[in-house]
Amino acid sequence: MAHLDHLYRLAFYLAKDTSDAADLVQETFVRALAAHEQFDPATNMKAWLTKILRNFFFDHYHQKKRWVSAEDLPQPQSDYLESLPAENPGPERRLLLNELDDQITDVLRQIPEEFRTPIVLVDVGYFSYEEAAAILSCPIGTVRSRLSRGRKLMRKFLTPYIVGEQEKLK
């Protein structure tokens, strides 16, 4: 249960729906309990559970094309605002942070899955490159390459927004 928040966050980014994400997490725990003898206690439990979740998603959800249109997606709330210092950032700053969070979420939805998944694992899930490579069943160089290309795509999509916001502040 220690990894529940992480699994739900990853499931939400994959399924893009709160109820599907909850189903993914529940099925992940069911499968983990059923295969508990396969888990090596000397390895990383978080990575093992993440791999189960990802494999289940691609085996069942992705193949059935259970995607929601981008207009119908709920807007996830980031924990970023809660991590701010106790000082009050003010309503304008808070609004800008919420808007930036929405922009980042929208960009993540726009980039291809092959680049989104490594970004979510490494940048959102705080997995190391080695752990992400194990979860994705690919070489570490592939993870690094996809991260680099995914981050470039995100920068490309976010640059007009950031430049536009800077111009408004002048």
Short mmCIF file of N, CA and C in Angstrom, two decimals:
data_model
loop_
_atom_site.label_atom_id
_atom_site.label_comp_id
_atom_site.label_asym_id
_atom_site.label_seq_id
_atom_site.Cartn_x
_atom_site.Cartn_y
_atom_site.Cartn_z
N MET A 1 0.82 -1.20 0.00
CA MET A 1 0.00 0.00 0.00
C MET A 1 0.86 1.26 0.00
N ALA A 2 2.15 1.11 0.29
CA ALA A 2 3.03 2.27 0.32
C ALA A 2 3.17 2.93 -1.05
N HIS A 3 2.93 2.19 -2.10
CA HIS A 3 3.11 2.70 -3.46
C HIS A 3 1.79 3.04 -4.14
N LEU A 4 0.73 3.10 -3.40
CA LEU A 4 -0.61 3.32 -3.95
C LEU A 4 -0.70 4.66 -4.69
N ASP A 5 -0.22 5.73 -4.09
CA ASP A 5 -0.30 7.05 -4.73
C ASP A 5 0.48 7.08 -6.04
N HIS A 6 1.67 6.50 -6.01
CA HIS A 6 2.49 6.45 -7.23
C HIS A 6 1.77 5.66 -8.33
N LEU A 7 1.23 4.51 -7.99
CA LEU A 7 0.55 3.67 -8.98
C LEU A 7 -0.68 4.37 -9.53
N TYR A 8 -1.43 5.05 -8.67
CA TYR A 8 -2.62 5.75 -9.16
C TYR A 8 -2.23 6.89 -10.11
N ARG A 9 -1.19 7.63 -9.75
CA ARG A 9 -0.74 8.74 -10.60
C ARG A 9 -0.32 8.21 -11.97
N LEU A 10 0.44 7.14 -11.99
CA LEU A 10 0.87 6.54 -13.26
C LEU A 10 -0.34 6.00 -14.04
N ALA A 11 -1.25 5.34 -13.35
CA ALA A 11 -2.44 4.79 -14.01
C ALA A 11 -3.28 5.91 -14.61
N PHE A 12 -3.38 7.03 -13.92
CA PHE A 12 -4.16 8.15 -14.46
C PHE A 12 -3.53 8.69 -15.74
N TYR A 13 -2.21 8.82 -15.75
CA TYR A 13 -1.54 9.30 -16.96
C TYR A 13 -1.68 8.32 -18.11
N LEU A 14 -1.74 7.03 -17.81
CA LEU A 14 -1.91 6.05 -18.87
C LEU A 14 -3.35 5.98 -19.35
N ALA A 15 -4.30 5.84 -18.43
CA ALA A 15 -5.69 5.62 -18.79
C ALA A 15 -6.44 6.92 -19.06
N LYS A 16 -5.99 8.01 -18.46
CA LYS A 16 -6.61 9.33 -18.66
C LYS A 16 -8.05 9.40 -18.15
N ASP A 17 -8.38 8.57 -17.19
CA ASP A 17 -9.72 8.56 -16.62
C ASP A 17 -9.60 8.08 -15.18
N THR A 18 -10.29 8.74 -14.26
CA THR A 18 -10.15 8.41 -12.85
C THR A 18 -10.66 7.01 -12.52
N SER A 19 -11.80 6.62 -13.09
CA SER A 19 -12.33 5.29 -12.75
C SER A 19 -11.48 4.18 -13.39
N ASP A 20 -11.00 4.40 -14.62
CA ASP A 20 -10.11 3.42 -15.25
C ASP A 20 -8.79 3.33 -14.48
N ALA A 21 -8.30 4.45 -13.99
CA ALA A 21 -7.07 4.44 -13.21
C ALA A 21 -7.25 3.64 -11.93
N ALA A 22 -8.38 3.83 -11.27
CA ALA A 22 -8.65 3.06 -10.05
C ALA A 22 -8.75 1.57 -10.36
N ASP A 23 -9.38 1.23 -11.47
CA ASP A 23 -9.47 -0.18 -11.88
C ASP A 23 -8.09 -0.76 -12.16
N LEU A 24 -7.25 0.03 -12.84
CA LEU A 24 -5.89 -0.42 -13.13
C LEU A 24 -5.11 -0.71 -11.85
N VAL A 25 -5.20 0.18 -10.89
CA VAL A 25 -4.47 0.01 -9.63
C VAL A 25 -5.00 -1.22 -8.89
N GLN A 26 -6.31 -1.37 -8.85
CA GLN A 26 -6.90 -2.52 -8.16
C GLN A 26 -6.44 -3.83 -8.83
N GLU A 27 -6.49 -3.88 -10.14
CA GLU A 27 -6.07 -5.09 -10.85
C GLU A 27 -4.57 -5.33 -10.65
N THR A 28 -3.79 -4.27 -10.55
CA THR A 28 -2.36 -4.42 -10.30
C THR A 28 -2.12 -5.12 -8.98
N PHE A 29 -2.84 -4.71 -7.94
CA PHE A 29 -2.66 -5.34 -6.63
C PHE A 29 -3.18 -6.77 -6.63
N VAL A 30 -4.26 -7.04 -7.35
CA VAL A 30 -4.78 -8.41 -7.45
C VAL A 30 -3.73 -9.30 -8.11
N ARG A 31 -3.16 -8.81 -9.20
CA ARG A 31 -2.15 -9.60 -9.91
C ARG A 31 -0.87 -9.75 -9.09
N ALA A 32 -0.51 -8.72 -8.37
CA ALA A 32 0.69 -8.81 -7.53
C ALA A 32 0.50 -9.84 -6.41
N LEU A 33 -0.67 -9.85 -5.81
CA LEU A 33 -0.94 -10.84 -4.77
C LEU A 33 -0.95 -12.25 -5.34
N ALA A 34 -1.51 -12.40 -6.53
CA ALA A 34 -1.55 -13.73 -7.15
C ALA A 34 -0.16 -14.21 -7.54
N ALA A 35 0.74 -13.31 -7.83
CA ALA A 35 2.09 -13.68 -8.27
C ALA A 35 3.14 -13.34 -7.22
N HIS A 36 2.76 -13.25 -5.97
CA HIS A 36 3.69 -12.82 -4.93
C HIS A 36 4.93 -13.70 -4.83
N GLU A 37 4.81 -14.98 -5.20
CA GLU A 37 5.98 -15.87 -5.12
C GLU A 37 7.03 -15.51 -6.18
N GLN A 38 6.65 -14.76 -7.21
CA GLN A 38 7.60 -14.36 -8.25
C GLN A 38 8.42 -13.13 -7.85
N PHE A 39 7.97 -12.44 -6.81
CA PHE A 39 8.68 -11.23 -6.39
C PHE A 39 9.90 -11.61 -5.56
N ASP A 40 11.02 -11.03 -5.92
CA ASP A 40 12.26 -11.23 -5.17
C ASP A 40 12.40 -10.08 -4.18
N PRO A 41 12.35 -10.36 -2.87
CA PRO A 41 12.42 -9.29 -1.87
C PRO A 41 13.67 -8.43 -1.97
N ALA A 42 14.69 -8.91 -2.64
CA ALA A 42 15.92 -8.13 -2.79
C ALA A 42 15.81 -7.09 -3.89
N THR A 43 14.69 -7.10 -4.63
CA THR A 43 14.52 -6.13 -5.72
C THR A 43 13.58 -5.01 -5.30
N ASN A 44 13.29 -4.13 -6.22
CA ASN A 44 12.49 -2.94 -5.97
C ASN A 44 11.00 -3.23 -6.14
N MET A 45 10.24 -3.19 -5.05
CA MET A 45 8.80 -3.46 -5.06
C MET A 45 8.05 -2.45 -5.93
N LYS A 46 8.44 -1.18 -5.85
CA LYS A 46 7.77 -0.13 -6.63
C LYS A 46 7.91 -0.38 -8.12
N ALA A 47 9.10 -0.76 -8.55
CA ALA A 47 9.33 -1.05 -9.97
C ALA A 47 8.55 -2.29 -10.40
N TRP A 48 8.49 -3.31 -9.55
CA TRP A 48 7.76 -4.53 -9.87
C TRP A 48 6.27 -4.23 -10.04
N LEU A 49 5.69 -3.48 -9.11
CA LEU A 49 4.27 -3.13 -9.21
C LEU A 49 4.00 -2.25 -10.43
N THR A 50 4.91 -1.33 -10.72
CA THR A 50 4.75 -0.46 -11.88
C THR A 50 4.77 -1.27 -13.17
N LYS A 51 5.65 -2.25 -13.23
CA LYS A 51 5.71 -3.09 -14.43
C LYS A 51 4.42 -3.89 -14.59
N ILE A 52 3.87 -4.41 -13.50
CA ILE A 52 2.60 -5.14 -13.56
C ILE A 52 1.51 -4.21 -14.08
N LEU A 53 1.44 -2.99 -13.54
CA LEU A 53 0.42 -2.02 -13.97
C LEU A 53 0.57 -1.70 -15.45
N ARG A 54 1.78 -1.41 -15.87
CA ARG A 54 2.02 -1.05 -17.27
C ARG A 54 1.68 -2.21 -18.20
N ASN A 55 2.12 -3.40 -17.85
CA ASN A 55 1.83 -4.56 -18.69
C ASN A 55 0.33 -4.81 -18.79
N PHE A 56 -0.36 -4.71 -17.67
CA PHE A 56 -1.81 -4.92 -17.70
C PHE A 56 -2.48 -3.86 -18.56
N PHE A 57 -2.05 -2.62 -18.42
CA PHE A 57 -2.64 -1.55 -19.23
C PHE A 57 -2.48 -1.84 -20.71
N PHE A 58 -1.26 -2.16 -21.13
CA PHE A 58 -1.03 -2.39 -22.55
C PHE A 58 -1.66 -3.68 -23.05
N ASP A 59 -1.78 -4.67 -22.19
CA ASP A 59 -2.42 -5.93 -22.60
C ASP A 59 -3.93 -5.77 -22.77
N HIS A 60 -4.55 -5.02 -21.89
CA HIS A 60 -6.01 -4.97 -21.89
C HIS A 60 -6.60 -3.63 -22.32
N TYR A 61 -6.16 -2.55 -21.74
CA TYR A 61 -6.75 -1.25 -22.04
C TYR A 61 -6.32 -0.73 -23.40
N HIS A 62 -5.03 -0.77 -23.66
CA HIS A 62 -4.52 -0.19 -24.89
C HIS A 62 -4.99 -0.97 -26.12
N GLN A 63 -5.03 -2.28 -26.03
CA GLN A 63 -5.47 -3.08 -27.16
C GLN A 63 -6.93 -2.86 -27.48
N LYS A 64 -7.73 -2.60 -26.47
CA LYS A 64 -9.16 -2.38 -26.68
C LYS A 64 -9.46 -0.93 -27.08
N LYS A 65 -8.40 -0.10 -27.14
CA LYS A 65 -8.55 1.30 -27.53
C LYS A 65 -9.57 2.03 -26.66
N ARG A 66 -9.44 1.82 -25.35
CA ARG A 66 -10.35 2.49 -24.42
C ARG A 66 -9.80 3.87 -24.08
N TRP A 67 -9.71 4.71 -25.08
CA TRP A 67 -9.21 6.05 -24.91
C TRP A 67 -10.37 7.02 -24.84
N VAL A 68 -10.20 8.05 -24.07
CA VAL A 68 -11.19 9.10 -23.94
C VAL A 68 -10.73 10.27 -24.79
N SER A 69 -11.67 10.97 -25.41
CA SER A 69 -11.27 12.12 -26.20
C SER A 69 -10.67 13.19 -25.30
N ALA A 70 -9.77 13.98 -25.84
CA ALA A 70 -9.06 14.98 -25.05
C ALA A 70 -10.01 16.00 -24.44
N GLU A 71 -11.15 16.27 -25.08
CA GLU A 71 -12.09 17.26 -24.55
C GLU A 71 -12.82 16.75 -23.31
N ASP A 72 -12.95 15.43 -23.17
CA ASP A 72 -13.71 14.86 -22.06
C ASP A 72 -12.85 14.51 -20.86
N LEU A 73 -11.55 14.75 -20.93
CA LEU A 73 -10.66 14.34 -19.86
C LEU A 73 -10.81 15.23 -18.64
N PRO A 74 -10.84 14.63 -17.44
CA PRO A 74 -10.85 15.45 -16.24
C PRO A 74 -9.46 16.07 -16.04
N GLN A 75 -9.41 17.20 -15.42
CA GLN A 75 -8.15 17.86 -15.19
C GLN A 75 -7.56 17.38 -13.87
N PRO A 76 -6.39 16.69 -13.90
CA PRO A 76 -5.79 16.24 -12.65
C PRO A 76 -5.24 17.42 -11.87
N GLN A 77 -5.24 17.28 -10.58
CA GLN A 77 -4.69 18.31 -9.73
C GLN A 77 -3.28 17.90 -9.31
N SER A 78 -2.35 18.78 -9.46
CA SER A 78 -0.97 18.50 -9.12
C SER A 78 -0.74 18.71 -7.63
N ASP A 79 0.22 17.99 -7.08
CA ASP A 79 0.62 18.19 -5.69
C ASP A 79 1.62 19.33 -5.57
N TYR A 80 1.91 20.00 -6.69
CA TYR A 80 2.92 21.04 -6.70
C TYR A 80 2.56 22.18 -5.75
N LEU A 81 1.30 22.62 -5.76
CA LEU A 81 0.92 23.74 -4.90
C LEU A 81 1.07 23.40 -3.43
N GLU A 82 0.82 22.13 -3.07
CA GLU A 82 0.97 21.74 -1.67
C GLU A 82 2.44 21.70 -1.26
N SER A 83 3.34 21.56 -2.23
CA SER A 83 4.76 21.50 -1.90
C SER A 83 5.41 22.89 -1.80
N LEU A 84 4.64 23.93 -2.09
CA LEU A 84 5.18 25.29 -1.99
C LEU A 84 5.46 25.63 -0.53
N PRO A 85 6.40 26.53 -0.28
CA PRO A 85 6.68 26.95 1.09
C PRO A 85 5.43 27.56 1.73
N ALA A 86 5.47 27.72 3.04
CA ALA A 86 4.32 28.22 3.79
C ALA A 86 3.93 29.64 3.38
N GLU A 87 4.86 30.37 2.79
CA GLU A 87 4.52 31.72 2.39
C GLU A 87 3.39 31.70 1.36
N ASN A 88 2.56 32.70 1.37
CA ASN A 88 1.43 32.76 0.46
C ASN A 88 1.91 33.32 -0.88
N PRO A 89 1.80 32.52 -1.97
CA PRO A 89 2.30 33.01 -3.25
C PRO A 89 1.40 34.06 -3.88
N GLY A 90 0.23 34.28 -3.33
CA GLY A 90 -0.68 35.27 -3.88
C GLY A 90 -1.58 34.67 -4.94
N PRO A 91 -2.73 35.27 -5.15
CA PRO A 91 -3.70 34.69 -6.08
C PRO A 91 -3.22 34.65 -7.53
N GLU A 92 -2.47 35.67 -7.96
CA GLU A 92 -2.01 35.69 -9.35
C GLU A 92 -1.00 34.57 -9.59
N ARG A 93 -0.08 34.41 -8.67
CA ARG A 93 0.95 33.36 -8.80
C ARG A 93 0.28 31.98 -8.75
N ARG A 94 -0.66 31.81 -7.86
CA ARG A 94 -1.36 30.54 -7.74
C ARG A 94 -2.12 30.22 -9.04
N LEU A 95 -2.75 31.22 -9.62
CA LEU A 95 -3.47 31.04 -10.88
C LEU A 95 -2.51 30.66 -12.01
N LEU A 96 -1.36 31.34 -12.08
CA LEU A 96 -0.37 31.02 -13.11
C LEU A 96 0.17 29.61 -12.94
N LEU A 97 0.41 29.18 -11.69
CA LEU A 97 0.90 27.83 -11.45
C LEU A 97 -0.13 26.79 -11.86
N ASN A 98 -1.40 27.04 -11.55
CA ASN A 98 -2.45 26.11 -11.97
C ASN A 98 -2.54 26.05 -13.50
N GLU A 99 -2.43 27.20 -14.13
CA GLU A 99 -2.51 27.24 -15.59
C GLU A 99 -1.32 26.51 -16.22
N LEU A 100 -0.11 26.69 -15.67
CA LEU A 100 1.06 25.99 -16.18
C LEU A 100 0.90 24.49 -16.00
N ASP A 101 0.39 24.07 -14.85
CA ASP A 101 0.15 22.65 -14.61
C ASP A 101 -0.82 22.08 -15.65
N ASP A 102 -1.87 22.83 -15.96
CA ASP A 102 -2.82 22.39 -16.98
C ASP A 102 -2.16 22.30 -18.35
N GLN A 103 -1.29 23.27 -18.66
CA GLN A 103 -0.60 23.26 -19.94
C GLN A 103 0.32 22.04 -20.06
N ILE A 104 1.03 21.73 -18.99
CA ILE A 104 1.94 20.57 -19.00
C ILE A 104 1.14 19.28 -19.17
N THR A 105 0.02 19.17 -18.47
CA THR A 105 -0.83 17.99 -18.59
C THR A 105 -1.35 17.85 -20.01
N ASP A 106 -1.77 18.95 -20.61
CA ASP A 106 -2.26 18.92 -21.99
C ASP A 106 -1.16 18.48 -22.96
N VAL A 107 0.05 18.99 -22.75
CA VAL A 107 1.16 18.61 -23.61
C VAL A 107 1.47 17.13 -23.45
N LEU A 108 1.44 16.63 -22.22
CA LEU A 108 1.68 15.20 -22.02
C LEU A 108 0.67 14.35 -22.77
N ARG A 109 -0.56 14.83 -22.87
CA ARG A 109 -1.59 14.09 -23.61
C ARG A 109 -1.33 14.11 -25.12
N GLN A 110 -0.64 15.14 -25.59
CA GLN A 110 -0.42 15.31 -27.03
C GLN A 110 0.77 14.52 -27.56
N ILE A 111 1.77 14.28 -26.72
CA ILE A 111 2.96 13.60 -27.24
C ILE A 111 2.71 12.10 -27.32
N PRO A 112 3.38 11.42 -28.25
CA PRO A 112 3.17 9.99 -28.44
C PRO A 112 3.49 9.18 -27.17
N GLU A 113 2.81 8.06 -27.03
CA GLU A 113 2.95 7.19 -25.86
C GLU A 113 4.39 6.77 -25.62
N GLU A 114 5.14 6.48 -26.68
CA GLU A 114 6.52 6.01 -26.51
C GLU A 114 7.40 7.04 -25.82
N PHE A 115 7.05 8.32 -25.91
CA PHE A 115 7.81 9.37 -25.24
C PHE A 115 7.17 9.76 -23.91
N ARG A 116 5.84 9.68 -23.83
CA ARG A 116 5.12 10.05 -22.61
C ARG A 116 5.45 9.12 -21.45
N THR A 117 5.47 7.81 -21.71
CA THR A 117 5.68 6.84 -20.63
C THR A 117 7.02 7.04 -19.93
N PRO A 118 8.14 7.18 -20.65
CA PRO A 118 9.40 7.43 -19.93
C PRO A 118 9.39 8.75 -19.14
N ILE A 119 8.74 9.77 -19.68
CA ILE A 119 8.66 11.04 -18.95
C ILE A 119 7.87 10.86 -17.66
N VAL A 120 6.76 10.15 -17.74
CA VAL A 120 5.94 9.92 -16.55
C VAL A 120 6.71 9.08 -15.54
N LEU A 121 7.40 8.05 -15.99
CA LEU A 121 8.16 7.20 -15.06
C LEU A 121 9.31 7.95 -14.40
N VAL A 122 10.11 8.66 -15.19
CA VAL A 122 11.32 9.29 -14.65
C VAL A 122 11.02 10.65 -14.02
N ASP A 123 10.28 11.50 -14.72
CA ASP A 123 10.08 12.86 -14.22
C ASP A 123 8.92 12.98 -13.23
N VAL A 124 7.91 12.16 -13.39
CA VAL A 124 6.75 12.22 -12.48
C VAL A 124 6.88 11.15 -11.40
N GLY A 125 7.27 9.94 -11.80
CA GLY A 125 7.35 8.83 -10.87
C GLY A 125 8.67 8.72 -10.14
N TYR A 126 9.66 9.52 -10.51
CA TYR A 126 10.97 9.55 -9.87
C TYR A 126 11.71 8.22 -9.92
N PHE A 127 11.49 7.44 -10.99
CA PHE A 127 12.27 6.23 -11.18
C PHE A 127 13.61 6.61 -11.78
N SER A 128 14.62 5.80 -11.49
CA SER A 128 15.92 5.99 -12.14
C SER A 128 15.81 5.49 -13.58
N TYR A 129 16.80 5.83 -14.39
CA TYR A 129 16.80 5.36 -15.77
C TYR A 129 16.83 3.83 -15.81
N GLU A 130 17.61 3.23 -14.91
CA GLU A 130 17.70 1.78 -14.87
C GLU A 130 16.35 1.15 -14.53
N GLU A 131 15.65 1.72 -13.54
CA GLU A 131 14.34 1.18 -13.16
C GLU A 131 13.34 1.36 -14.29
N ALA A 132 13.36 2.52 -14.95
CA ALA A 132 12.45 2.75 -16.07
C ALA A 132 12.73 1.77 -17.21
N ALA A 133 14.00 1.49 -17.46
CA ALA A 133 14.36 0.52 -18.51
C ALA A 133 13.83 -0.86 -18.16
N ALA A 134 13.92 -1.24 -16.90
CA ALA A 134 13.41 -2.55 -16.48
C ALA A 134 11.89 -2.60 -16.62
N ILE A 135 11.22 -1.53 -16.26
CA ILE A 135 9.75 -1.48 -16.35
C ILE A 135 9.31 -1.54 -17.80
N LEU A 136 10.01 -0.82 -18.66
CA LEU A 136 9.65 -0.76 -20.08
C LEU A 136 10.22 -1.92 -20.90
N SER A 137 11.03 -2.74 -20.26
CA SER A 137 11.68 -3.88 -20.94
C SER A 137 12.45 -3.43 -22.18
N CYS A 138 13.27 -2.42 -22.00
CA CYS A 138 14.09 -1.93 -23.10
C CYS A 138 15.44 -1.50 -22.54
N PRO A 139 16.43 -1.30 -23.40
CA PRO A 139 17.75 -0.86 -22.94
C PRO A 139 17.69 0.55 -22.33
N ILE A 140 18.63 0.81 -21.45
CA ILE A 140 18.68 2.12 -20.78
C ILE A 140 18.91 3.24 -21.79
N GLY A 141 19.66 2.96 -22.85
CA GLY A 141 19.90 3.96 -23.90
C GLY A 141 18.60 4.36 -24.59
N THR A 142 17.69 3.41 -24.74
CA THR A 142 16.39 3.71 -25.35
C THR A 142 15.59 4.63 -24.44
N VAL A 143 15.64 4.38 -23.13
CA VAL A 143 14.94 5.25 -22.17
C VAL A 143 15.51 6.66 -22.27
N ARG A 144 16.81 6.77 -22.27
CA ARG A 144 17.45 8.10 -22.36
C ARG A 144 17.07 8.81 -23.65
N SER A 145 17.09 8.08 -24.74
CA SER A 145 16.74 8.66 -26.03
C SER A 145 15.29 9.14 -26.05
N ARG A 146 14.39 8.30 -25.57
CA ARG A 146 12.97 8.67 -25.56
C ARG A 146 12.70 9.83 -24.61
N LEU A 147 13.41 9.86 -23.49
CA LEU A 147 13.26 10.99 -22.57
C LEU A 147 13.72 12.28 -23.23
N SER A 148 14.85 12.22 -23.89
CA SER A 148 15.38 13.41 -24.55
C SER A 148 14.41 13.91 -25.62
N ARG A 149 13.95 12.99 -26.45
CA ARG A 149 13.03 13.38 -27.53
C ARG A 149 11.69 13.85 -26.97
N GLY A 150 11.21 13.19 -25.92
CA GLY A 150 9.95 13.60 -25.30
C GLY A 150 10.05 14.97 -24.67
N ARG A 151 11.15 15.23 -23.99
CA ARG A 151 11.34 16.54 -23.37
C ARG A 151 11.45 17.64 -24.43
N LYS A 152 12.10 17.32 -25.56
CA LYS A 152 12.18 18.30 -26.66
C LYS A 152 10.79 18.60 -27.22
N LEU A 153 9.97 17.56 -27.35
CA LEU A 153 8.60 17.77 -27.82
C LEU A 153 7.82 18.63 -26.83
N MET A 154 7.98 18.35 -25.54
CA MET A 154 7.28 19.15 -24.53
C MET A 154 7.74 20.61 -24.60
N ARG A 155 9.05 20.80 -24.74
CA ARG A 155 9.58 22.17 -24.83
C ARG A 155 9.01 22.88 -26.06
N LYS A 156 8.93 22.15 -27.17
CA LYS A 156 8.39 22.72 -28.41
C LYS A 156 6.94 23.17 -28.21
N PHE A 157 6.13 22.33 -27.55
CA PHE A 157 4.73 22.67 -27.32
C PHE A 157 4.56 23.76 -26.27
N LEU A 158 5.44 23.81 -25.27
CA LEU A 158 5.29 24.77 -24.18
C LEU A 158 5.92 26.13 -24.46
N THR A 159 6.89 26.19 -25.37
CA THR A 159 7.58 27.46 -25.65
C THR A 159 6.62 28.58 -26.04
N PRO A 160 5.67 28.36 -26.96
CA PRO A 160 4.76 29.47 -27.29
C PRO A 160 3.96 29.95 -26.08
N TYR A 161 3.58 29.04 -25.21
CA TYR A 161 2.83 29.43 -24.02
C TYR A 161 3.70 30.26 -23.08
N ILE A 162 4.93 29.81 -22.83
CA ILE A 162 5.81 30.51 -21.89
C ILE A 162 6.20 31.87 -22.46
N VAL A 163 6.53 31.93 -23.74
CA VAL A 163 6.89 33.22 -24.36
C VAL A 163 5.69 34.16 -24.30
N GLY A 164 4.50 33.65 -24.56
CA GLY A 164 3.29 34.47 -24.50
C GLY A 164 3.04 35.02 -23.11
N GLU A 165 3.28 34.20 -22.09
CA GLU A 165 3.09 34.66 -20.71
C GLU A 165 4.14 35.70 -20.33
N GLN A 166 5.36 35.54 -20.81
CA GLN A 166 6.39 36.53 -20.51
C GLN A 166 6.08 37.86 -21.18
N GLU A 167 5.52 37.82 -22.37
CA GLU A 167 5.14 39.05 -23.06
C GLU A 167 4.02 39.77 -22.32
N LYS A 168 3.10 39.00 -21.74
CA LYS A 168 1.99 39.61 -20.97
C LYS A 168 2.51 40.34 -19.74
N LEU A 169 3.58 39.83 -19.14
CA LEU A 169 4.10 40.43 -17.92
C LEU A 169 4.88 41.71 -18.19
N LYS A 170 5.29 41.95 -19.43
CA LYS A 170 6.08 43.16 -19.74
C LYS A 170 5.23 44.39 -19.79
#
